[in-house]
Coordinates of C-alpha atoms in Angstrom, one line a residue:
M1 CA -16.1 -1.2 -19.0
E2 CA -14.0 1.9 -19.9
A3 CA -17.0 4.1 -19.0
I4 CA -17.3 2.6 -15.5
N5 CA -13.5 2.9 -15.0
N6 CA -13.6 6.6 -16.0
F7 CA -16.5 7.2 -13.6
L8 CA -14.6 5.6 -10.7
L9 CA -11.6 7.6 -11.6
L10 CA -13.6 10.8 -11.5
L11 CA -15.2 9.7 -8.2
D12 CA -11.7 9.1 -6.8
T13 CA -10.7 12.7 -7.5
Y14 CA -13.2 13.7 -4.9
L15 CA -12.1 11.0 -2.4
G16 CA -8.7 9.4 -2.1
S17 CA -7.0 11.7 -4.6
A18 CA -8.7 14.8 -3.3
A19 CA -6.5 17.5 -1.8
Y20 CA -8.4 17.3 1.5
F21 CA -7.9 13.6 2.2
P22 CA -4.2 13.6 3.4
Y23 CA -5.0 16.5 5.7
I24 CA -8.0 14.6 7.3
L25 CA -5.9 11.5 7.7
L26 CA -2.9 13.3 9.2
G27 CA -5.1 15.6 11.2
V28 CA -6.8 12.8 13.1
G29 CA -3.4 11.3 13.7
I30 CA -2.1 14.6 15.1
F31 CA -5.1 15.1 17.2
F32 CA -4.9 11.7 18.9
T33 CA -1.1 11.9 19.3
L34 CA -1.5 15.1 21.2
Y35 CA -4.8 14.2 23.0
L36 CA -3.4 10.9 24.3
G37 CA 0.1 12.3 25.0
F38 CA 2.3 10.6 22.3
P39 CA 1.3 7.0 23.1
Q40 CA 3.4 5.7 20.2
I41 CA 6.5 6.8 22.1
R42 CA 5.4 6.4 25.8
Y43 CA 3.9 2.9 25.3
F44 CA 6.3 1.6 22.6
K45 CA 8.4 -0.5 25.0
H46 CA 5.4 -1.8 26.8
A47 CA 3.8 -2.9 23.5
W48 CA 6.7 -5.2 22.8
K49 CA 6.3 -6.8 26.2
V50 CA 2.6 -7.4 25.5
V51 CA 3.2 -9.0 22.1
T52 CA 5.7 -11.4 23.6
G53 CA 2.9 -12.7 25.9
K54 CA 4.5 -11.4 29.1
F55 CA 1.1 -10.2 30.5
D56 CA -1.1 -12.9 28.9
K57 CA -3.9 -14.4 30.9
K58 CA -4.9 -18.1 30.3
D59 CA -8.7 -17.5 30.7
A60 CA -8.8 -14.5 28.3
Q61 CA -11.4 -14.8 25.6
G62 CA -10.4 -14.8 21.9
D63 CA -9.1 -17.0 19.0
T64 CA -5.5 -15.9 18.6
T65 CA -2.4 -14.8 20.6
H66 CA -1.3 -11.3 20.5
F67 CA 1.6 -12.3 18.2
Q68 CA -0.7 -14.2 15.8
A69 CA -3.1 -11.2 15.7
L70 CA -0.2 -9.0 14.9
S71 CA 1.2 -11.3 12.3
T72 CA -2.3 -11.5 10.6
A73 CA -2.6 -7.8 10.6
L74 CA 1.0 -7.4 9.3
S75 CA 0.4 -9.9 6.6
G76 CA -2.4 -7.7 5.4
T77 CA -0.3 -4.6 5.4
V78 CA 3.2 -5.8 4.4
G79 CA 2.4 -6.5 0.8
T80 CA 3.0 -5.2 -2.7
G81 CA 2.9 -1.7 -1.4
N82 CA 6.1 -2.2 0.5
I83 CA 7.9 -3.4 -2.7
G84 CA 6.1 -1.6 -5.6
G85 CA 4.3 1.1 -3.7
V86 CA 7.4 2.7 -2.2
A87 CA 9.0 2.7 -5.6
L88 CA 5.9 4.2 -7.2
A89 CA 5.8 6.9 -4.4
I90 CA 9.5 7.9 -5.1
F91 CA 8.9 7.7 -8.8
L92 CA 6.0 10.2 -8.5
G93 CA 7.1 12.4 -5.8
G94 CA 10.9 12.0 -5.4
P95 CA 12.8 11.3 -2.2
A96 CA 10.4 13.6 -0.5
A97 CA 7.6 11.0 -0.7
L98 CA 9.5 8.7 1.7
F99 CA 9.5 11.5 4.4
W100 CA 5.8 11.8 4.2
M101 CA 5.4 8.1 4.4
W102 CA 7.4 8.3 7.7
V103 CA 5.2 11.1 9.0
T104 CA 2.1 9.1 8.1
A105 CA 3.4 6.0 9.9
F106 CA 4.4 7.9 13.0
L107 CA 1.0 9.5 13.4
G108 CA -0.7 6.2 12.2
M109 CA 0.9 4.4 15.1
T110 CA -1.5 6.4 17.4
T111 CA -4.5 6.2 14.9
K112 CA -4.1 2.4 14.8
F113 CA -3.9 2.2 18.6
V114 CA -7.3 4.0 18.9
E115 CA -9.1 2.1 16.2
V116 CA -8.0 -1.3 17.4
T117 CA -8.7 -0.5 21.0
L118 CA -12.3 0.6 20.3
S119 CA -12.9 -2.3 17.8
H120 CA -11.7 -4.8 20.3
K121 CA -13.8 -3.3 23.0
Y122 CA -17.1 -3.8 21.1
R123 CA -16.4 -7.2 19.4
V124 CA -19.0 -10.0 19.6
K125 CA -19.0 -13.7 19.7
T126 CA -20.5 -15.3 16.6
E127 CA -22.7 -18.3 16.2
D128 CA -19.7 -20.6 15.7
G129 CA -18.0 -19.4 18.8
T130 CA -15.4 -17.2 17.2
M131 CA -14.9 -13.5 17.7
A132 CA -16.0 -10.8 15.2
G133 CA -15.0 -7.2 15.6
G134 CA -14.0 -4.1 13.7
P135 CA -15.2 -0.6 13.2
M136 CA -18.6 -1.7 12.1
Y137 CA -19.3 -3.1 15.5
Y138 CA -18.4 0.0 17.5
M139 CA -20.3 2.2 14.9
D140 CA -23.4 0.0 15.4
R141 CA -23.2 -1.0 19.1
R142 CA -21.7 2.3 20.6
L143 CA -22.6 5.0 18.1
N144 CA -25.9 3.7 17.1
M145 CA -25.0 4.6 13.5
K146 CA -25.9 1.3 11.7
W147 CA -26.1 3.0 8.4
L148 CA -22.5 4.0 8.7
A149 CA -21.5 0.5 9.8
V150 CA -23.2 -1.0 6.7
I151 CA -21.3 1.4 4.4
F152 CA -18.1 0.4 6.1
A153 CA -18.8 -3.4 5.9
I154 CA -19.8 -3.2 2.2
A155 CA -16.7 -1.2 1.4
T156 CA -14.6 -3.8 3.3
I157 CA -16.0 -6.7 1.3
V158 CA -15.3 -4.8 -2.0
S159 CA -11.9 -3.8 -0.8
S160 CA -11.1 -7.4 0.1
F161 CA -11.3 -8.1 -3.6
G162 CA -9.9 -4.8 -4.9
T163 CA -7.0 -4.5 -2.4
G164 CA -6.2 -7.9 -0.9
N165 CA -7.3 -10.3 -3.6
M166 CA -7.2 -9.7 -7.3
P167 CA -4.4 -7.1 -7.6
Q168 CA -2.2 -9.2 -5.4
I169 CA -2.4 -12.4 -7.4
N170 CA -2.2 -10.4 -10.7
N171 CA 1.1 -8.9 -9.5
I172 CA 2.4 -12.3 -8.3
A173 CA 1.5 -14.0 -11.7
Q174 CA 3.0 -11.3 -13.8
S175 CA 6.2 -11.2 -11.7
M176 CA 6.7 -15.0 -11.8
E177 CA 6.1 -15.0 -15.6
M178 CA 8.6 -12.2 -16.1
S179 CA 11.3 -13.6 -13.8
F180 CA 10.9 -17.4 -14.3
G181 CA 8.7 -17.9 -17.3
I182 CA 5.8 -19.5 -15.3
D183 CA 2.4 -19.4 -17.0
P184 CA 0.1 -17.0 -15.0
M185 CA -2.8 -19.5 -15.0
L186 CA -0.5 -22.2 -13.5
T187 CA 0.7 -19.7 -10.8
G188 CA -3.0 -18.7 -10.1
G189 CA -4.2 -22.3 -9.9
I190 CA -1.6 -23.5 -7.4
L191 CA -1.9 -20.5 -5.2
A192 CA -5.7 -20.5 -5.4
I193 CA -5.6 -24.1 -4.0
L194 CA -3.3 -23.1 -1.2
L195 CA -5.4 -20.1 -0.4
A196 CA -8.5 -22.2 -0.1
M197 CA -6.8 -24.7 2.2
V198 CA -5.8 -21.8 4.5
I199 CA -8.9 -19.7 4.6
I200 CA -11.5 -22.4 4.9
G201 CA -9.9 -23.3 8.3
G202 CA -10.9 -19.9 9.6
I203 CA -9.0 -17.4 11.8
K204 CA -7.1 -20.1 13.8
R205 CA -5.5 -21.6 10.7
I206 CA -5.1 -18.2 9.1
A207 CA -3.2 -17.0 12.1
A208 CA -1.1 -20.2 12.4
V209 CA 0.0 -19.7 8.7
T210 CA 0.7 -16.0 8.8
S211 CA 2.6 -16.2 12.1
K212 CA 5.1 -18.5 10.2
I213 CA 5.0 -16.7 6.8
V214 CA 5.5 -13.1 8.1
P215 CA 8.9 -13.7 9.9
I216 CA 10.3 -15.7 7.0
M217 CA 9.3 -13.2 4.3
G218 CA 10.5 -10.3 6.5
L219 CA 13.9 -12.0 7.0
L220 CA 14.3 -12.8 3.4
Y221 CA 13.6 -9.2 2.3
V222 CA 15.7 -7.5 5.0
I223 CA 18.8 -9.6 4.1
G224 CA 18.4 -8.7 0.3
A225 CA 17.8 -5.0 1.1
L226 CA 20.9 -4.8 3.5
S227 CA 23.0 -6.4 0.8
V228 CA 22.2 -3.4 -1.5
I229 CA 22.4 -0.8 1.2
F230 CA 25.9 -1.9 2.5
Y231 CA 27.1 -2.2 -1.1
N232 CA 26.2 1.4 -1.7
L233 CA 27.0 2.5 1.8
D234 CA 28.6 5.8 0.6
Q235 CA 25.3 6.9 -0.8
I236 CA 23.2 6.4 2.3
G237 CA 24.1 9.9 3.6
P238 CA 23.2 11.6 0.4
S239 CA 20.0 9.6 0.2
F240 CA 18.9 10.8 3.6
A241 CA 19.9 14.4 2.7
A242 CA 17.7 14.2 -0.4
I243 CA 14.8 12.9 1.6
F244 CA 14.8 15.8 4.0
T245 CA 15.8 18.5 1.6
D246 CA 13.2 17.6 -1.1
A247 CA 10.5 17.2 1.5
F248 CA 10.3 20.9 2.0
S249 CA 11.6 22.2 -1.4
G250 CA 9.7 19.8 -3.7
S251 CA 12.3 20.6 -6.4
A252 CA 14.2 17.3 -6.9
A253 CA 15.5 17.1 -10.4
T254 CA 18.2 14.4 -10.5
G255 CA 19.2 12.5 -13.7
G256 CA 16.1 11.5 -15.6
F257 CA 13.7 12.5 -12.8
L258 CA 12.1 15.8 -13.6
G259 CA 10.9 16.7 -10.0
A260 CA 7.6 17.1 -8.3
T261 CA 5.8 19.9 -6.5
F262 CA 5.6 20.0 -2.8
A263 CA 1.9 19.2 -2.9
Y264 CA 2.4 16.3 -5.3
A265 CA 5.1 14.7 -3.2
F266 CA 3.1 15.3 0.0
N267 CA -0.1 13.8 -1.5
R268 CA 1.7 10.8 -2.9
G269 CA 3.7 10.1 0.2
V270 CA 0.7 10.3 2.5
N271 CA -1.6 8.1 0.3
R272 CA 1.1 5.5 -0.2
G273 CA 1.7 5.5 3.5
L274 CA -2.0 4.8 4.1
F275 CA -2.0 2.0 1.4
S276 CA 1.1 0.5 3.0
N277 CA 0.2 0.5 6.8
E278 CA -3.6 0.9 6.6
A279 CA -3.6 3.1 9.7
G280 CA -7.0 4.7 9.9
Q281 CA -8.5 2.4 7.2
G282 CA -10.1 0.1 9.9
S283 CA -8.9 -3.2 8.4
A284 CA -6.4 -4.3 10.9
P285 CA -8.8 -3.9 13.8
I286 CA -10.8 -6.8 12.4
A287 CA -7.8 -9.1 12.8
H288 CA -6.9 -7.7 16.3
A289 CA -10.5 -8.2 17.5
A290 CA -9.8 -12.0 17.5
A291 CA -6.9 -11.7 20.0
K292 CA -7.1 -13.4 23.4
A293 CA -7.4 -10.3 25.6
D294 CA -9.9 -9.1 28.2
E295 CA -8.3 -5.6 28.1
P296 CA -8.9 -3.9 24.7
V297 CA -6.2 -1.4 25.4
S298 CA -3.6 -4.2 25.5
E299 CA -4.4 -5.2 22.0
G300 CA -4.4 -1.6 20.9
L301 CA -0.8 -1.4 22.3
V302 CA 0.2 -4.3 20.1
S303 CA -1.1 -2.6 17.0
I304 CA 1.2 0.4 17.6
L305 CA 4.0 -1.9 16.3
E306 CA 2.4 -2.4 12.9
P307 CA 3.1 1.0 11.2
F308 CA 6.5 0.9 12.7
I309 CA 7.4 -2.4 11.3
D310 CA 5.6 -2.1 8.1
T311 CA 6.5 1.5 7.1
I312 CA 9.3 2.8 9.2
I313 CA 11.4 -0.4 8.8
V314 CA 10.3 -2.3 5.6
C315 CA 9.4 0.7 3.5
T316 CA 12.5 2.6 4.6
L317 CA 14.7 -0.4 3.6
T318 CA 13.0 -0.4 0.1
G319 CA 13.4 3.4 -0.2
L320 CA 17.1 3.3 0.7
V321 CA 17.7 0.4 -1.7
I322 CA 16.2 2.5 -4.5
L323 CA 17.8 5.8 -3.6
S324 CA 21.3 4.5 -2.7
S325 CA 21.5 2.4 -5.9
G326 CA 20.6 5.5 -7.9
V327 CA 18.3 3.6 -10.3
W328 CA 15.3 5.8 -9.5
S329 CA 16.7 8.6 -11.6
E330 CA 18.2 6.5 -14.4
K331 CA 16.6 5.3 -17.6
H332 CA 16.4 1.6 -18.3
E333 CA 15.4 -0.6 -21.3
N334 CA 11.7 -1.6 -20.8
T335 CA 8.5 -2.3 -22.6
F336 CA 6.4 0.8 -22.5
S337 CA 2.9 0.7 -20.8
R338 CA 0.3 2.6 -22.8
T339 CA -1.0 4.2 -19.6
D340 CA 2.5 5.8 -19.0
L341 CA 3.0 6.8 -22.6
E342 CA 2.1 10.2 -24.1
V343 CA 3.4 12.3 -27.0
I344 CA 3.9 16.0 -26.7
A345 CA 4.2 18.7 -29.4
G346 CA 7.7 19.9 -30.0
K347 CA 11.2 18.6 -29.5
Y348 CA 12.5 18.4 -25.8
D349 CA 15.7 17.1 -24.3
D350 CA 15.7 16.5 -20.6
T351 CA 19.4 17.2 -20.4
N352 CA 18.7 20.7 -21.4
E353 CA 17.8 23.0 -18.4
T354 CA 15.2 25.0 -20.3
D355 CA 13.5 21.9 -21.5
R356 CA 13.6 20.3 -18.1
T357 CA 11.9 23.3 -16.6
A358 CA 9.1 23.2 -19.3
L359 CA 8.6 19.4 -18.8
Y360 CA 8.5 19.9 -15.0
H361 CA 5.6 22.3 -15.3
Y362 CA 3.9 20.0 -17.8
L363 CA 4.3 16.8 -15.7
N364 CA 3.2 18.6 -12.5
N365 CA 0.3 20.5 -14.2
T366 CA 1.3 23.9 -12.9
D367 CA -0.1 27.2 -14.0
E368 CA 3.2 27.9 -15.8
N369 CA 2.8 25.0 -18.2
T370 CA 3.2 25.9 -22.0
V371 CA 3.6 22.3 -23.4
E372 CA 0.8 20.9 -25.5
K373 CA -0.2 17.3 -26.4
F374 CA 0.7 16.2 -29.9
N375 CA -2.0 15.6 -32.5
G376 CA -0.9 14.1 -35.9
T377 CA 1.0 11.2 -37.5
I378 CA 4.3 9.5 -36.8
Q379 CA 6.2 7.8 -39.7
V380 CA 8.0 4.7 -38.7
R381 CA 10.5 2.7 -40.9
D382 CA 11.9 -0.7 -39.7
G383 CA 10.7 0.0 -36.2
Q384 CA 12.4 3.4 -36.0
P385 CA 10.4 6.7 -35.9
V386 CA 11.7 9.0 -38.6
S387 CA 9.3 12.2 -38.5
N388 CA 10.0 15.1 -36.2
G389 CA 8.0 17.7 -34.4
Y390 CA 7.1 15.7 -31.3
T391 CA 8.6 14.1 -28.2
M392 CA 7.6 10.8 -26.7
L393 CA 7.3 10.7 -22.9
H394 CA 7.2 7.4 -21.0
A395 CA 7.0 7.1 -17.2
R396 CA 7.4 10.9 -16.7
S397 CA 10.7 11.0 -18.7
V398 CA 11.8 11.6 -22.3
A399 CA 11.9 8.2 -24.1
E400 CA 15.1 7.3 -25.9
N401 CA 16.0 4.6 -28.5
V402 CA 12.4 4.0 -29.2
R403 CA 11.3 1.0 -31.4
F404 CA 7.9 0.0 -32.7
I405 CA 7.2 -3.8 -32.9
V406 CA 4.5 -6.0 -34.3
A407 CA 3.7 -9.7 -34.5
G408 CA 6.1 -10.7 -31.8
E409 CA 9.5 -9.3 -32.8
D410 CA 9.0 -7.9 -36.3
P411 CA 9.8 -4.1 -36.6
Y412 CA 6.9 -2.0 -37.7
T413 CA 6.9 0.1 -40.9
G414 CA 4.0 2.6 -41.6
T415 CA 2.1 5.5 -40.2
L416 CA 0.9 5.9 -36.6
R417 CA -2.0 8.2 -35.6
I418 CA -1.6 10.2 -32.5
E419 CA -4.7 11.9 -31.0
N420 CA -4.4 14.1 -27.9
G421 CA -1.1 12.6 -27.1
R422 CA -2.2 9.0 -27.3
L423 CA -1.3 6.3 -29.8
I424 CA -4.4 4.9 -31.4
K425 CA -3.1 1.7 -32.9
E426 CA -3.5 -1.2 -30.3
D427 CA -1.4 -4.0 -31.7
I428 CA 1.9 -2.2 -31.5
V429 CA 4.5 -3.0 -28.8
I430 CA 6.8 -0.1 -27.9
V431 CA 10.2 -0.6 -26.3
G432 CA 12.9 1.9 -25.4
E433 CA 14.7 3.4 -22.5
S434 CA 12.9 5.5 -19.9
L435 CA 12.4 5.7 -16.1
V436 CA 10.7 2.7 -14.6
H437 CA 8.5 2.5 -11.5
S438 CA 6.7 0.1 -9.1
A439 CA 8.1 -3.4 -8.6
A440 CA 10.2 -3.3 -11.8
L441 CA 12.1 -0.3 -10.3
T442 CA 12.7 -2.2 -7.0
S443 CA 13.8 -5.3 -8.9
I444 CA 16.4 -3.3 -10.8
A445 CA 17.6 -1.7 -7.5
F446 CA 18.0 -5.1 -5.8
S447 CA 20.4 -6.1 -8.6
N448 CA 22.8 -3.3 -7.6
G449 CA 24.2 -4.9 -4.6
F450 CA 26.5 -7.7 -3.3
L451 CA 24.3 -10.3 -4.9
G452 CA 24.6 -8.8 -8.3
S453 CA 22.0 -9.9 -10.9
Y454 CA 20.8 -12.6 -8.5
G455 CA 19.4 -9.9 -6.2
E456 CA 16.6 -9.1 -8.5
Y457 CA 15.1 -12.5 -7.8
I458 CA 14.5 -11.5 -4.2
V459 CA 11.7 -9.2 -5.4
P460 CA 9.5 -11.8 -7.2
L461 CA 10.0 -14.2 -4.3
S462 CA 9.3 -11.6 -1.7
L463 CA 6.4 -10.2 -3.8
M464 CA 4.8 -13.8 -3.9
L465 CA 5.1 -14.2 -0.1
F466 CA 4.0 -10.6 0.6
A467 CA 1.1 -10.6 -1.7
F468 CA -0.1 -14.1 -0.9
S469 CA -0.1 -13.4 2.8
T470 CA -2.1 -10.1 2.1
A471 CA -4.7 -12.2 0.2
I472 CA -5.0 -14.4 3.3
A473 CA -5.5 -11.6 5.7
W474 CA -8.0 -9.7 3.6
S475 CA -10.1 -12.9 3.2
Y476 CA -10.6 -12.7 6.9
Y477 CA -11.5 -9.0 6.8
G478 CA -14.1 -9.6 4.2
D479 CA -15.2 -12.7 6.1
R480 CA -16.0 -10.7 9.2
A481 CA -17.8 -8.0 7.2
V482 CA -20.0 -10.8 5.7
V483 CA -20.8 -12.1 9.1
Y484 CA -21.8 -8.6 10.2
L485 CA -24.1 -8.1 7.3
F486 CA -25.5 -11.6 6.6
G487 CA -24.6 -13.8 9.5
Q488 CA -22.5 -17.0 9.5
K489 CA -24.5 -18.4 6.5
G490 CA -22.8 -16.0 4.1
V491 CA -19.2 -17.0 5.1
M492 CA -18.8 -20.1 2.9
P493 CA -20.3 -18.5 -0.3
Y494 CA -18.0 -15.5 0.3
R495 CA -14.9 -17.7 0.7
I496 CA -15.7 -19.7 -2.5
I497 CA -16.2 -16.4 -4.6
Y498 CA -13.0 -15.1 -3.0
V499 CA -10.9 -18.1 -4.1
A500 CA -12.5 -18.1 -7.6
G501 CA -11.8 -14.3 -8.0
F502 CA -8.2 -14.9 -6.9
F503 CA -7.7 -17.6 -9.6
V504 CA -9.3 -15.5 -12.4
A505 CA -7.3 -12.4 -11.6
S506 CA -4.0 -14.2 -12.2
F507 CA -4.5 -13.9 -15.9
A508 CA -7.2 -11.3 -16.3
D509 CA -7.1 -7.5 -16.5
T510 CA -7.7 -6.0 -13.0
T511 CA -7.5 -2.3 -13.9
L512 CA -11.2 -1.8 -13.0
V513 CA -10.7 -3.6 -9.8
W514 CA -7.7 -1.4 -8.8
T515 CA -9.7 1.7 -9.6
L516 CA -12.6 0.5 -7.5
S517 CA -10.3 -0.3 -4.6
Y518 CA -9.1 3.4 -4.6
V519 CA -12.7 4.4 -3.9
T520 CA -13.6 1.8 -1.4
I521 CA -10.5 2.3 0.6
V522 CA -11.6 5.8 1.3
L523 CA -15.2 4.7 2.0
M524 CA -13.6 2.6 4.8
T525 CA -11.2 5.3 6.0
L526 CA -13.5 8.3 6.3
P527 CA -16.3 6.6 8.3
N528 CA -13.6 5.0 10.6
L529 CA -11.9 8.3 11.2
L530 CA -15.2 10.0 12.0
G531 CA -16.1 7.2 14.4
I532 CA -13.0 7.1 16.4
F533 CA -13.1 11.0 16.7
L534 CA -16.6 10.8 18.1
L535 CA -15.4 8.3 20.7
R536 CA -12.2 10.4 21.7
R537 CA -13.3 10.9 25.3
E538 CA -14.2 7.2 25.8
M539 CA -10.9 6.2 24.3
K540 CA -9.1 8.5 26.8
D541 CA -11.1 7.1 29.7
T542 CA -10.5 3.6 28.6
V543 CA -6.7 4.1 28.4
K544 CA -6.6 5.7 31.8
A545 CA -8.6 2.8 33.3
Y546 CA -6.2 0.3 31.8
W547 CA -3.1 1.9 33.3
Q548 CA -4.8 2.2 36.7
D549 CA -5.7 -1.5 36.7
F550 CA -2.3 -2.5 35.3
D551 CA -0.4 -0.6 37.9
A552 CA -2.6 -2.0 40.7
E553 CA -2.1 -5.5 39.4
Q554 CA 1.7 -5.1 39.2
A555 CA 1.8 -3.7 42.7
Q556 CA -0.2 -6.7 44.0
K557 CA 2.2 -9.1 42.3
N558 CA 5.2 -7.3 43.8
K559 CA 3.6 -7.7 47.3
D560 CA 3.0 -11.4 46.7

């Protein structure tokens, strides 16, 4: 298992984590933004009119309304990334990461407009009378690149488990256990039953459920976020200043945060932006292909709103909550994760400027790094480390008040072996003060508002709604990919496996699944970006024809 995980991590270094990937993603967005004349600005107002049903036609083919299609797609994008993903991006790249998420979203509005329009244009009606669409259909039917369509479809099925299914319920179960003491298996069992009841009903039931969940979960989260933002209103100005200043200097170093290089913040911001709004990944077009519309461009216009709502609104609220509350640069008592823990040789103090500089170069792996990993032993007495010559780092910060615990709450006494900066003994629990990240950081931030300590409960409740709705949407994405590859006969077996995997992941280790998802997301994104670029001229002609027909239709209505 570890060997497979290491292989996937290595593969990811050449894909999603590679230096070229953000430039390709943004490059396609920049190209289409200029090529189509900034559609995310010019057509923004019209897109809202379309989604409200103002231009609907009763005889239009499809399974869902524009709003239901948007809700389904949003339920797939508004998930743990909006809660924990933003916190992780700020933790890794500082305030600058939020700026690059904005850039990704702004350009992604155009990218999504293109991919949804083309996918809707080449959708098909399946054996059971429902619509099926997505990048695999335009790759096959228009580009005659079936091999590329197959790669995309397989990656979509794997990603449905690795992105939308197993990590989502794992996060829900852990959050509910931590906040309310609910057994993960119980959480998984109840939600798996609810999931089955929804997805077995197909896209119409999925759309009906998500169109109700999305507004409720959005309202709950916005109210909670605003309670923190207005409580810390005097810090909003400095927060925005930090976002824009650090976006170009890459030298943030506030409190316990030791800073990130420009490239590091840029990469993390762009990647988290993609994981949040999925613009360019090709997943949302699958949901939009079911919309009742005879004009593909009209549904493409609806999709412009997704990155705006998902990233520019929801992710910004999360970011401002974290930055204005100040918790992102403070150390908090927590249980240390082994993956975030390392021991370095020498004594370092992150309040000392010289030491901070040395740690900055080490954590960002610059050419100026002189810090080495520690090899040797640590003496521990009554849970307290007593030997010198090393520094413990956790979550990119110097750990303080560290205690070693065994057998529940018993303090450990003995010798611990450290090899290449890693603790060898597995049955030791380490607690102390350090920076925190992901959903834990967001949860702490939400407790620093008008709601006080009660505010932190908004995070697990929102996380449950966000993540559950994501699982619903991704079941449909995988469902349509199965239809493309195997026909209608493969749908029910897929749904059964999907629900089973959802339950098991509530109490199992999903590290391998997460790692696999990093790879498959890119195997969806790169073929999709290539496909829409090859169809750039057709996209421009399709948009032009839409507006000509629309203007003519409106002129006729005015005459009548």
